[in-house]
Amino acid sequence: MLQRRDIDSVGSDEAVIATNDDASSCKRCAVALGYWSDRYINYFIRSTTDRKAPEINRGYFARAVAIKILVDKFIEVTNGNCQIVNIGAGFDTLYWRLGEEGKTVKGFVEFDFPGVTSRKCLYIQRTKQLLQAVSDEDYDVKLNRNNLHGHTYKLTGVDLRNLTDVEAKVKESDLQYSLPTLFLAECVLVYISIQKSSQLLKWIAEKFKSALFINYEMVNLGDRFGEVMLSNLRTRGCDLVGSEACQSTETQRRRFLDYGWVGADSCDMMGVWARLPPEEIARVTQIELLDEQELLSQLFTHYAITTAWTDHRWSEVQL
Ligand SMILES: C[S@@+](CC[C@H](N)C(=O)[O-])C[C@H]1O[C@@H](n2cnc3c(N)ncnc32)[C@H](O)[C@@H]1O
């Protein structure tokens, strides 16, 4: 029999899953306006009904471009002899964008709830441009409801709070503990309790001796603006159970350093924006007029990119 606790958890998992649709439609909107280019996002989110506010578009731009710069650097310093694991990947299109640029890695794995991966599997299966890129003439793509196993690309349905399942899926995805591995999490850990996310981060640090983690997430959730962000999400059924680690850039660093990572850095999006290529900033600030400069500053001081490493070599992967 289902307990009240289980029913609450299922309900809130559904609200968390729905955050992927929001993120994808925000990305599609910004891409349509020309903030950055992504030929693949339209295959996952077919239409956007509403235009997002300019500060939201700029926020997504800063995050997308900064993360892509870091990923490109990691691939460059490892000469492609590496793996990428995107946890809570949603409908992210990084695998196809890298492929288009001729950037290859040894393995590219995406994890998310089965409710998300089943939809992603379906979209990949029915879209030639997506399917071709995960296929290989010497390797038959294996597909079932929630999982897709290509030669390099693997998409896997798993609850990240269940470490036993994660470990099994890591094995099934042919990930090698000894290879340099980039973990990517964009707005994911905040939906997982501190106890469970710490277990996951500790496990990764123990197993992957040459890992770099890129975490894009909220910070300063304890101030007035942060409280409003929390309460907006709560009204949509999303409890940010991991918000304790999102109090500052220091708490973001500590969530890694306290669990076996040898180094960590964290910079809010104000600092990230200042490090983006000036010509790109000049270009995107022409796209839309921004009335609410103050609102953009508030948004930028409430999100951060944190990098953490288990191998000192990856401390050089910075903006
Ligand atoms: C805000 S969305 C972000 C999606 C993607 N990273 C992006 O930036 O577009 C959060 C994602 O984390 C996933 N997620 C959250 N908790 C999870 C868990 N316990 N196990 C698997 N996926 C989870 C959700 O299903 C959702 O796809």
Coordinates of C-alpha atoms and ligand atoms in Angstrom, one line a residue:
M1 CA 0.0 0.0 0.0
L2 CA 1.2 3.5 -0.8
Q3 CA 2.1 5.6 2.2
R4 CA 1.4 9.4 2.4
R5 CA 5.2 10.0 2.3
D6 CA 5.4 8.1 -1.1
I7 CA 2.5 9.9 -2.6
D8 CA 4.1 13.3 -1.6
S9 CA 7.4 12.2 -3.1
V10 CA 5.8 11.1 -6.4
G11 CA 3.9 14.4 -6.7
S12 CA 7.1 16.4 -6.1
D13 CA 9.1 14.2 -8.5
E14 CA 6.6 15.1 -11.2
A15 CA 7.0 18.8 -10.4
V16 CA 10.8 18.4 -10.6
I17 CA 10.5 16.6 -14.0
A18 CA 8.4 19.5 -15.2
T19 CA 11.3 21.9 -14.6
N20 CA 12.9 20.3 -17.6
D21 CA 10.1 21.5 -19.9
D22 CA 10.6 25.0 -18.5
A23 CA 14.3 25.0 -19.0
S24 CA 14.0 23.6 -22.5
S25 CA 11.4 26.2 -23.6
C26 CA 13.5 29.0 -22.2
K27 CA 16.5 27.7 -24.2
R28 CA 14.4 27.5 -27.3
C29 CA 13.1 31.0 -26.9
A30 CA 16.7 32.5 -26.4
V31 CA 18.0 30.4 -29.4
A32 CA 15.1 31.6 -31.6
L33 CA 16.1 35.2 -30.8
G34 CA 19.7 34.5 -31.8
Y35 CA 21.4 34.5 -28.4
W36 CA 23.4 31.3 -29.4
S37 CA 22.9 28.7 -32.0
D38 CA 21.4 25.3 -31.4
R39 CA 19.9 23.4 -34.4
Y40 CA 18.7 20.6 -32.1
I41 CA 16.6 22.1 -29.3
N42 CA 13.6 22.4 -31.7
Y43 CA 13.4 18.7 -32.0
F44 CA 12.8 18.3 -28.3
I45 CA 10.5 21.4 -27.6
R46 CA 8.3 22.0 -30.6
S47 CA 6.8 25.3 -29.8
T48 CA 7.1 28.2 -27.4
T49 CA 3.9 30.0 -26.7
D50 CA 5.4 32.9 -24.7
R51 CA 8.4 35.1 -25.2
K52 CA 10.6 35.2 -22.1
A53 CA 11.8 38.4 -20.4
P54 CA 15.1 39.8 -21.7
E55 CA 16.9 39.1 -18.4
I56 CA 15.8 35.5 -18.5
N57 CA 17.2 35.2 -22.1
R58 CA 20.5 36.8 -21.0
G59 CA 20.7 34.5 -18.0
Y60 CA 20.3 31.4 -20.2
F61 CA 22.8 32.8 -22.7
A62 CA 25.5 33.4 -20.0
R63 CA 25.0 29.8 -18.6
A64 CA 24.9 28.1 -22.0
V65 CA 28.0 29.9 -23.3
A66 CA 30.1 29.6 -20.1
I67 CA 29.4 25.9 -19.8
K68 CA 30.2 25.3 -23.5
I69 CA 33.6 27.1 -23.0
L70 CA 34.4 24.9 -20.0
V71 CA 33.4 21.7 -21.8
D72 CA 35.4 22.7 -24.9
K73 CA 38.5 23.3 -22.7
F74 CA 38.2 20.0 -21.0
I75 CA 37.9 18.2 -24.3
E76 CA 40.9 20.2 -25.6
V77 CA 43.2 19.5 -22.6
T78 CA 42.3 15.8 -22.6
N79 CA 42.6 15.6 -26.4
G80 CA 39.2 14.0 -26.4
N81 CA 40.5 11.1 -24.4
C82 CA 37.7 11.6 -21.8
Q83 CA 34.1 10.9 -20.9
I84 CA 31.2 13.3 -20.3
V85 CA 28.4 12.4 -17.9
N86 CA 25.4 14.8 -17.8
I87 CA 23.3 14.2 -14.7
G88 CA 19.8 15.4 -14.8
A89 CA 20.4 16.2 -18.4
G90 CA 16.8 16.8 -19.4
F91 CA 16.6 17.6 -23.1
D92 CA 20.1 19.0 -23.3
T93 CA 21.6 19.0 -26.8
L94 CA 25.3 19.2 -26.0
Y95 CA 26.1 15.8 -27.5
W96 CA 24.8 16.9 -30.9
R97 CA 26.3 20.3 -30.8
L98 CA 29.7 18.9 -30.1
G99 CA 29.3 16.3 -32.9
E100 CA 28.5 19.1 -35.3
E101 CA 31.8 20.8 -34.4
G102 CA 33.7 17.5 -34.9
K103 CA 34.5 17.2 -31.2
T104 CA 34.4 13.6 -30.0
V105 CA 34.9 11.9 -26.7
K106 CA 35.2 8.3 -25.6
G107 CA 31.8 8.2 -24.0
F108 CA 28.9 10.6 -23.5
V109 CA 26.3 9.5 -21.0
E110 CA 23.1 11.3 -19.9
F111 CA 21.1 10.4 -16.8
D112 CA 17.6 11.6 -15.8
F113 CA 14.4 10.2 -14.3
P114 CA 12.8 7.5 -16.6
G115 CA 9.9 9.9 -17.1
V116 CA 12.3 12.3 -18.9
T117 CA 14.6 9.8 -20.7
S118 CA 11.6 7.9 -22.2
R119 CA 10.4 11.1 -23.9
K120 CA 14.0 11.9 -25.0
C121 CA 14.4 8.4 -26.4
L122 CA 11.2 8.8 -28.4
Y123 CA 12.3 12.2 -29.9
I124 CA 15.7 10.8 -30.9
Q125 CA 14.1 7.7 -32.4
R126 CA 11.8 9.7 -34.6
T127 CA 14.2 12.4 -35.7
K128 CA 16.7 11.4 -38.4
Q129 CA 19.2 14.2 -37.6
L130 CA 19.3 13.1 -33.9
L131 CA 19.3 9.3 -34.6
Q132 CA 22.1 9.5 -37.2
A133 CA 24.4 11.2 -34.8
V134 CA 24.1 8.4 -32.2
S135 CA 24.4 5.6 -34.7
D136 CA 27.5 4.0 -36.0
E137 CA 27.8 1.6 -39.0
D138 CA 29.5 -1.0 -36.9
Y139 CA 27.2 -0.7 -33.9
D140 CA 23.4 -1.2 -33.7
V141 CA 21.7 1.3 -31.5
K142 CA 19.9 -0.5 -28.6
L143 CA 16.7 1.2 -27.6
N144 CA 14.0 0.4 -25.1
R145 CA 11.4 2.6 -23.4
N146 CA 13.7 4.5 -21.1
N147 CA 17.2 3.8 -22.4
L148 CA 19.2 4.3 -25.5
H149 CA 22.6 2.8 -26.0
G150 CA 24.5 4.1 -29.0
H151 CA 28.2 3.4 -29.6
T152 CA 29.4 6.6 -27.7
Y153 CA 26.1 8.1 -26.6
K154 CA 24.1 6.5 -23.8
L155 CA 20.8 7.8 -22.4
T156 CA 19.7 6.2 -19.2
G157 CA 16.7 6.4 -16.9
V158 CA 17.7 6.4 -13.2
D159 CA 16.9 8.1 -10.0
L160 CA 20.1 9.9 -8.9
R161 CA 19.1 9.4 -5.2
N162 CA 19.5 5.7 -5.6
L163 CA 23.2 5.0 -5.5
T164 CA 22.9 1.3 -6.1
D165 CA 21.0 1.9 -9.3
V166 CA 23.4 4.7 -10.4
E167 CA 26.3 2.4 -9.9
A168 CA 24.6 -0.3 -12.0
K169 CA 23.8 2.2 -14.7
V170 CA 27.4 3.6 -14.8
K171 CA 28.5 0.0 -15.4
E172 CA 25.9 -0.6 -18.1
S173 CA 26.9 2.6 -19.8
D174 CA 30.5 1.3 -20.3
L175 CA 31.9 4.3 -18.3
Q176 CA 35.5 3.7 -17.2
Y177 CA 36.6 4.9 -13.8
S178 CA 40.2 5.4 -14.9
L179 CA 39.4 7.9 -17.8
P180 CA 39.3 11.7 -17.3
T181 CA 35.6 12.3 -16.7
L182 CA 33.6 15.5 -16.8
F183 CA 30.4 15.5 -14.8
L184 CA 27.8 18.2 -15.6
A185 CA 24.8 19.2 -13.5
E186 CA 22.6 22.2 -14.4
C187 CA 20.0 23.0 -11.8
V188 CA 19.7 19.4 -10.6
L189 CA 21.3 18.9 -7.2
V190 CA 19.0 21.4 -5.6
Y191 CA 16.1 19.0 -6.1
I192 CA 17.9 16.3 -4.2
S193 CA 18.3 16.1 -0.4
I194 CA 21.7 17.1 0.9
Q195 CA 22.1 13.6 2.4
K196 CA 21.5 12.0 -1.0
S197 CA 23.5 14.5 -3.1
S198 CA 26.5 14.3 -0.7
Q199 CA 26.4 10.5 -1.0
L200 CA 26.4 10.8 -4.8
L201 CA 29.3 13.4 -4.9
K202 CA 31.3 11.3 -2.4
W203 CA 30.8 8.2 -4.5
I204 CA 31.9 10.0 -7.7
A205 CA 35.0 11.3 -6.0
E206 CA 35.9 7.9 -4.7
K207 CA 35.4 6.1 -8.0
F208 CA 36.5 8.6 -10.6
K209 CA 40.1 9.6 -9.7
S210 CA 40.4 12.1 -12.6
A211 CA 37.0 13.9 -12.5
L212 CA 36.0 17.5 -13.1
F213 CA 32.5 18.5 -12.0
I214 CA 30.7 21.5 -13.4
N215 CA 27.7 22.5 -11.3
Y216 CA 25.4 25.4 -12.4
E217 CA 23.0 26.2 -9.6
M218 CA 21.4 28.8 -7.3
V219 CA 23.3 30.7 -4.6
N220 CA 22.2 33.2 -2.0
L221 CA 18.9 31.5 -1.4
G222 CA 18.8 32.8 2.1
D223 CA 18.2 36.5 1.2
R224 CA 14.9 38.2 0.3
F225 CA 15.2 37.6 -3.5
G226 CA 16.3 34.0 -2.8
E227 CA 13.2 33.4 -0.6
V228 CA 11.0 34.6 -3.4
M229 CA 12.6 32.2 -5.8
L230 CA 12.1 29.4 -3.3
S231 CA 8.5 30.2 -2.7
N232 CA 7.7 30.6 -6.4
L233 CA 9.0 27.1 -7.0
R234 CA 7.1 25.8 -3.9
T235 CA 3.8 27.0 -5.2
R236 CA 4.5 24.9 -8.3
G237 CA 4.9 21.8 -6.1
C238 CA 8.8 21.9 -6.2
D239 CA 10.4 21.7 -2.9
L240 CA 14.1 22.6 -3.2
V241 CA 15.2 20.1 -0.6
G242 CA 18.9 20.7 -1.4
S243 CA 18.8 24.4 -0.9
E244 CA 21.1 24.3 2.1
A245 CA 24.1 23.9 -0.3
C246 CA 22.9 26.9 -2.2
Q247 CA 23.4 29.6 0.4
S248 CA 26.6 31.0 -1.1
T249 CA 29.5 30.3 -3.4
E250 CA 31.3 29.0 -0.3
T251 CA 28.6 26.5 0.6
Q252 CA 28.7 25.3 -3.1
R253 CA 32.5 24.8 -2.8
R254 CA 32.1 23.0 0.5
R255 CA 29.6 20.5 -0.8
F256 CA 32.5 19.1 -2.8
L257 CA 35.5 19.7 -0.6
D258 CA 33.8 18.0 2.4
Y259 CA 33.1 14.9 0.3
G260 CA 36.5 14.0 -1.2
W261 CA 37.1 16.5 -4.0
V262 CA 40.6 17.9 -3.8
G263 CA 39.8 21.4 -5.1
A264 CA 36.8 23.6 -6.0
D265 CA 36.0 27.1 -7.3
S266 CA 32.7 28.9 -7.5
C267 CA 31.8 32.2 -9.2
D268 CA 28.4 33.8 -9.4
M269 CA 27.0 34.7 -12.8
M270 CA 28.0 38.4 -12.4
G271 CA 31.6 37.2 -12.4
V272 CA 31.0 34.7 -15.1
W273 CA 29.4 37.4 -17.4
A274 CA 32.5 39.6 -16.9
R275 CA 34.7 36.8 -18.2
L276 CA 32.7 36.0 -21.3
P277 CA 34.1 37.0 -24.7
P278 CA 33.5 40.8 -25.0
E279 CA 32.5 40.5 -28.7
E280 CA 29.8 38.1 -27.6
I281 CA 28.6 40.4 -24.9
A282 CA 28.5 43.3 -27.3
R283 CA 26.5 41.2 -29.8
V284 CA 23.8 39.9 -27.4
T285 CA 23.3 43.2 -25.6
Q286 CA 22.0 44.5 -29.0
I287 CA 19.3 41.7 -29.3
E288 CA 16.8 43.2 -26.9
L289 CA 16.5 46.3 -24.8
L290 CA 16.8 45.6 -21.1
D291 CA 14.7 47.9 -18.9
E292 CA 15.3 46.0 -15.7
Q293 CA 19.1 46.2 -15.2
E294 CA 18.5 45.7 -11.5
L295 CA 16.6 42.5 -12.0
L296 CA 19.3 41.1 -14.2
S297 CA 21.9 41.9 -11.5
Q298 CA 19.7 40.1 -8.9
L299 CA 19.4 37.1 -11.1
F300 CA 23.1 37.0 -11.8
T301 CA 23.9 37.1 -8.1
H302 CA 21.6 34.2 -7.4
Y303 CA 23.2 31.7 -9.8
A304 CA 26.7 30.4 -9.9
I305 CA 29.0 28.0 -11.7
T306 CA 31.0 25.8 -9.4
T307 CA 33.8 23.6 -10.6
A308 CA 35.4 20.9 -8.5
W309 CA 38.1 18.3 -9.3
T310 CA 39.6 15.1 -8.0
D311 CA 42.7 15.6 -10.1
H312 CA 44.7 18.9 -9.8
R313 CA 45.2 18.9 -13.6
W314 CA 41.6 20.0 -14.1
S315 CA 41.9 23.1 -11.9
E316 CA 43.2 24.8 -15.0
V317 CA 39.8 24.4 -16.7
Q318 CA 38.5 27.9 -16.0
L319 CA 36.7 30.6 -17.8
Ligands
LIG1 C1 15.8 22.2 -14.2 S1 15.9 20.7 -15.0 C2 17.4 20.9 -15.9 C3 17.6 20.1 -17.1 C4 18.9 20.3 -17.8 N1 20.0 20.0 -16.9 C5 19.0 21.7 -18.3 O1 19.8 22.5 -17.7 O2 18.3 22.0 -19.2 C6 16.3 19.5 -13.7 C7 16.5 18.1 -14.3 O3 17.0 17.3 -13.2 C8 16.3 16.1 -13.2 N2 16.4 15.5 -11.9 C9 16.1 16.1 -10.7 N3 16.2 15.2 -9.7 C10 16.6 14.0 -10.2 C11 16.8 12.7 -9.7 N4 16.7 12.4 -8.4 N5 17.1 11.7 -10.6 C12 17.2 11.9 -11.9 N6 17.0 13.2 -12.5 C13 16.7 14.2 -11.7 C14 14.9 16.4 -13.6 O4 14.2 15.3 -14.1 C15 15.1 17.5 -14.7 O5 15.3 16.9 -16.0

